[in-house]
Short mmCIF file of C-alpha atoms and ligand atoms in Angstrom, two decimals:
data_model
loop_
_atom_site.label_atom_id
_atom_site.label_comp_id
_atom_site.label_asym_id
_atom_site.label_seq_id
_atom_site.Cartn_x
_atom_site.Cartn_y
_atom_site.Cartn_z
CA UNK A 102 -1.24 82.78 50.96
CA UNK A 103 1.57 80.25 50.95
CA UNK A 104 3.92 80.14 53.90
CA UNK A 105 7.48 82.03 53.36
CA UNK A 106 10.23 79.46 52.58
CA UNK A 107 13.57 79.96 54.42
CA UNK A 108 16.46 77.66 53.70
CA UNK A 109 19.02 77.14 56.47
CA UNK A 110 22.29 76.72 54.42
CA UNK A 111 26.10 76.60 54.61
CA UNK A 112 28.13 78.27 51.71
CA UNK A 113 29.94 74.84 50.78
CA UNK A 114 27.33 72.38 51.62
CA UNK A 115 26.50 70.06 48.56
CA UNK A 116 23.14 68.99 50.09
CA UNK A 117 22.06 72.61 50.46
CA UNK A 118 23.04 73.21 46.83
CA UNK A 119 20.58 70.48 45.64
CA UNK A 120 17.81 72.23 47.30
CA UNK A 121 18.78 75.63 46.02
CA UNK A 122 19.07 74.26 42.41
CA UNK A 123 15.56 72.59 42.83
CA UNK A 124 14.11 75.86 44.23
CA UNK A 125 15.66 77.88 41.43
CA UNK A 126 14.64 75.52 38.58
CA UNK A 127 11.09 75.79 39.86
CA UNK A 128 11.17 79.53 40.19
CA UNK A 129 10.25 79.64 43.91
CA UNK A 130 11.12 82.66 46.08
CA UNK A 131 12.92 81.79 49.22
CA UNK A 132 15.20 83.25 51.95
CA UNK A 133 18.61 81.77 52.23
CA UNK A 134 20.47 82.04 55.43
CA UNK A 135 23.90 80.73 55.71
CA UNK A 136 25.29 79.64 59.04
CA UNK A 137 28.75 78.75 60.28
CA UNK A 138 28.72 74.79 60.96
CA UNK A 139 31.79 75.22 62.96
CA UNK A 140 29.91 77.28 65.35
CA UNK A 141 26.32 76.23 65.10
CA UNK A 142 23.87 78.97 66.40
CA UNK A 143 21.60 78.04 69.23
CA UNK A 144 18.58 78.83 67.21
CA UNK A 145 19.71 76.38 64.42
CA UNK A 146 20.05 73.53 67.12
CA UNK A 147 16.65 74.09 68.36
CA UNK A 148 15.08 73.82 64.87
CA UNK A 149 17.51 71.26 63.40
CA UNK A 150 17.17 67.59 65.05
CA UNK A 151 20.26 66.26 63.30
CA UNK A 152 22.10 69.65 63.65
CA UNK A 153 22.69 69.70 59.87
CA UNK A 154 22.16 71.83 56.82
CA UNK A 155 19.98 72.15 54.96
CA UNK A 156 16.78 72.87 56.90
CA UNK A 157 13.82 74.25 55.01
CA UNK A 158 11.56 76.40 57.30
CA UNK A 159 7.87 76.47 55.98
CA UNK A 160 6.29 78.87 58.26
CA UNK A 161 6.74 77.31 61.63
CA UNK A 162 7.73 73.85 60.45
CA UNK A 163 11.24 72.83 59.91
CA UNK A 164 11.84 70.15 57.25
CA UNK A 165 15.29 68.44 57.52
CA UNK A 166 17.20 66.09 55.27
CA UNK A 167 17.81 67.23 51.69
CA UNK A 168 15.98 64.25 49.85
CA UNK A 169 12.83 65.05 51.92
CA UNK A 170 13.12 68.66 51.11
CA UNK A 171 13.27 67.74 47.55
CA UNK A 172 10.26 65.67 47.74
CA UNK A 173 8.21 68.36 49.58
CA UNK A 174 9.14 71.01 46.81
CA UNK A 175 8.18 68.41 44.24
CA UNK A 176 4.72 67.92 45.95
CA UNK A 177 4.11 71.57 46.50
CA UNK A 178 5.67 73.54 43.67
CA UNK A 179 5.16 73.78 39.98
CA UNK A 180 7.44 72.58 37.35
CA UNK A 181 7.98 68.86 38.17
CA UNK A 182 11.73 67.78 38.25
CA UNK A 183 10.83 64.06 38.72
CA UNK A 184 9.58 61.93 35.82
CA UNK A 185 5.95 61.30 35.78
CA UNK A 186 6.11 57.45 35.42
CA UNK A 187 6.23 55.86 38.73
CA UNK A 188 9.08 53.44 37.64
CA UNK A 189 11.38 56.04 36.34
CA UNK A 190 10.58 58.31 39.45
CA UNK A 191 11.61 55.48 41.63
CA UNK A 192 14.96 54.91 39.55
CA UNK A 193 15.64 58.76 39.78
CA UNK A 194 15.30 58.47 43.68
CA UNK A 195 17.64 55.47 43.75
CA UNK A 196 20.23 57.57 41.80
CA UNK A 197 19.67 60.40 44.18
CA UNK A 198 20.75 58.02 47.01
CA UNK A 199 23.57 56.96 45.00
CA UNK A 200 24.62 60.72 44.81
CA UNK A 201 24.58 60.91 48.53
CA UNK A 202 26.73 57.87 48.75
CA UNK A 203 29.19 59.48 46.32
CA UNK A 204 29.17 62.59 48.59
CA UNK A 205 30.08 60.44 51.57
CA UNK A 206 32.84 58.85 49.62
CA UNK A 207 34.17 62.49 48.55
CA UNK A 208 34.21 63.36 52.23
CA UNK A 209 36.25 60.13 52.91
CA UNK A 210 38.52 61.17 49.96
CA UNK A 211 39.33 64.70 51.34
CA UNK A 212 39.59 63.65 54.95
CA UNK A 213 41.86 60.53 54.32
CA UNK A 214 44.63 60.87 56.91
CA UNK A 215 47.31 58.81 55.05
CA UNK A 216 48.30 57.84 51.59
CA UNK A 217 46.80 54.28 51.90
CA UNK A 218 43.40 55.42 52.90
CA UNK A 219 43.51 58.13 50.30
CA UNK A 220 44.32 55.64 47.45
CA UNK A 221 41.71 53.36 48.68
CA UNK A 222 39.05 56.18 48.65
CA UNK A 223 40.27 57.29 45.24
CA UNK A 224 39.75 53.76 43.86
CA UNK A 225 36.25 53.60 45.39
CA UNK A 226 35.18 56.96 43.84
CA UNK A 227 36.73 55.91 40.39
CA UNK A 228 34.38 52.74 40.63
CA UNK A 229 31.34 54.83 41.64
CA UNK A 230 31.80 57.10 38.64
CA UNK A 231 32.30 54.04 36.18
CA UNK A 232 28.91 52.77 37.46
CA UNK A 233 27.31 56.07 36.98
CA UNK A 234 28.90 56.32 33.41
CA UNK A 235 27.30 53.08 32.49
CA UNK A 236 23.87 54.56 33.53
CA UNK A 237 23.86 58.04 32.02
CA UNK A 238 22.63 57.32 28.56
CA UNK A 239 20.91 60.55 27.56
CA UNK A 240 21.93 64.13 26.76
CA UNK A 241 22.11 66.69 27.88
CA UNK A 242 20.74 65.73 31.25
CA UNK A 243 20.65 62.56 33.28
CA UNK A 244 17.56 61.34 31.45
CA UNK A 245 17.45 63.33 28.30
CA UNK A 246 15.84 66.70 27.59
CA UNK A 247 14.30 67.27 30.91
CA UNK A 248 16.57 68.76 33.90
CA UNK A 249 15.64 66.42 36.87
CA UNK A 250 16.39 66.23 40.50
CA UNK A 251 19.21 63.81 39.70
CA UNK A 252 20.77 66.57 37.84
CA UNK A 253 20.31 68.96 40.91
CA UNK A 254 22.26 66.28 42.95
CA UNK A 255 25.20 65.71 40.70
CA UNK A 256 25.86 69.48 39.89
CA UNK A 257 27.38 69.98 43.37
CA UNK A 258 29.10 66.52 43.10
CA UNK A 259 30.93 67.52 39.90
CA UNK A 260 31.63 71.09 41.35
CA UNK A 261 34.10 69.53 43.94
CA UNK A 262 36.25 68.38 41.06
CA UNK A 263 36.83 71.91 39.57
CA UNK A 264 38.97 72.51 42.77
CA UNK A 265 40.31 68.77 43.06
CA UNK A 266 41.55 69.18 39.34
CA UNK A 267 43.57 72.17 40.45
CA UNK A 268 45.48 70.05 42.82
CA UNK A 269 46.22 67.00 40.53
CA UNK A 270 44.62 64.65 38.10
CA UNK A 271 43.55 61.69 40.47
CA UNK A 272 42.13 59.86 37.57
CA UNK A 273 38.62 59.57 39.10
CA UNK A 274 36.77 60.86 36.03
CA UNK A 275 39.30 59.86 33.45
CA UNK A 276 38.07 57.77 30.47
CA UNK A 277 34.34 58.61 31.13
CA UNK A 278 33.34 60.85 28.11
CA UNK A 279 29.61 60.66 29.01
CA UNK A 280 30.30 62.09 32.53
CA UNK A 281 32.56 64.63 31.02
CA UNK A 282 29.97 66.01 28.81
CA UNK A 283 27.28 65.94 31.65
CA UNK A 284 29.51 67.58 34.02
CA UNK A 285 30.16 70.42 31.32
CA UNK A 286 26.49 70.81 30.64
CA UNK A 287 25.70 70.84 34.56
CA UNK A 288 28.47 73.56 35.11
CA UNK A 289 26.88 75.86 32.46
CA UNK A 290 23.30 75.55 33.84
CA UNK A 291 22.38 78.90 35.67
CA UNK A 292 20.63 77.19 38.67
CA UNK A 293 23.85 75.16 39.22
CA UNK A 294 26.03 78.29 39.06
CA UNK A 295 24.14 80.40 41.18
CA UNK A 296 23.78 77.64 43.95
CA UNK A 297 27.06 78.92 45.58
CA UNK A 298 28.69 82.36 45.74
CA UNK A 299 31.73 83.55 43.70
CA UNK A 300 33.89 82.81 46.65
CA UNK A 301 33.19 79.11 46.67
CA UNK A 302 36.45 77.74 45.13
CA UNK A 303 38.44 79.98 47.67
CA UNK A 304 36.23 78.79 50.46
CA UNK A 305 36.45 75.13 49.46
CA UNK A 306 40.48 75.45 49.16
CA UNK A 307 40.48 76.76 52.70
CA UNK A 308 38.31 74.10 54.08
CA UNK A 309 40.40 71.47 52.45
CA UNK A 310 43.60 73.05 53.80
CA UNK A 311 42.14 72.88 57.43
CA UNK A 312 41.28 69.23 57.15
CA UNK A 313 45.01 68.32 57.75
CA UNK A 314 44.56 65.37 55.67
CA UNK A 315 46.65 63.76 52.72
CA UNK A 316 44.72 65.75 50.16
CA UNK A 317 45.62 68.79 52.20
CA UNK A 318 49.34 68.27 51.93
CA UNK A 319 49.00 67.53 48.19
CA UNK A 320 47.17 70.94 48.03
CA UNK A 321 49.84 72.90 49.83
CA UNK A 322 52.44 71.26 47.63
CA UNK A 323 50.59 72.10 44.30
CA UNK A 324 50.28 75.67 45.22
CA UNK A 325 53.97 76.10 46.33
N1 LIG B 142 21.61 63.39 54.96
C1 LIG B 142 21.75 64.87 55.06
C2 LIG B 142 23.13 65.29 55.06
C3 LIG B 142 23.42 66.74 55.37
C4 LIG B 142 24.80 67.02 55.92
O1 LIG B 142 25.67 66.04 55.92
N2 LIG B 142 25.12 68.35 56.19
C5 LIG B 142 26.46 68.82 56.53
C6 LIG B 142 26.94 69.94 55.82
S1 LIG B 142 27.13 69.39 54.09
C7 LIG B 142 26.23 69.24 57.87
O2 LIG B 142 25.36 69.97 58.24
N3 LIG B 142 27.41 68.80 58.69
C8 LIG B 142 27.29 69.32 60.10
C9 LIG B 142 27.59 68.25 61.09
O3 LIG B 142 27.57 67.16 60.75
O4 LIG B 142 27.87 68.63 62.26
C10 LIG B 142 20.94 65.50 53.89
O5 LIG B 142 20.74 65.07 52.97
O6 LIG B 142 20.42 66.66 54.31
#
């Protein structure tokens, strides 16, 4: 019998979400345990060498780093989410890395302490998405008819913008019709929707408020 899978998670973490989406697309049963990253449990620090979510526990083995978790699931579970062709697969892995770089930029955007840094991060994000717009040629998914791991990575990326858009239009995704279509398709995908709980927007708003960043100030003013 296969070892049971437990995903150590956090309610907002986009890296967790990509693993949850892959598990759900593959129809794999797993137990999700959400922890408080502001108050990490001792048992989590014992199993997680980098003290970050996600961690996939497979029996007694703890696999950390979301990209590694995705590859492990790809190798052990049915319904491939990577292309079969090695070159296409390598390119998908590269765009998964790109997705992680975008997540770092998003963290820089919401944590920017002052207007100058905020504007620089906004521009950087706009340029990243312009690059992505030039690559996404297919429909409805990143590479056409088959939902892939790249789609699993960008579902959580676009989800941030559902909350950012309530604060203001920062112009980051403006004039990018291919990304607009892709974002819409991803938001309607059941695996993407169910990777977070219904309180995700409220939790994200609260998280952003507590950053005390330039964006936090804009959010407070937008809500007033
Ligand atoms: N490269 C890691 C990034 C994971 C990551 O940054 N997780 C965040 C939450 S989304 C975390 O656990 N942060 C806690 C901390 O840094 O203390 C991956 O792909 O799994």
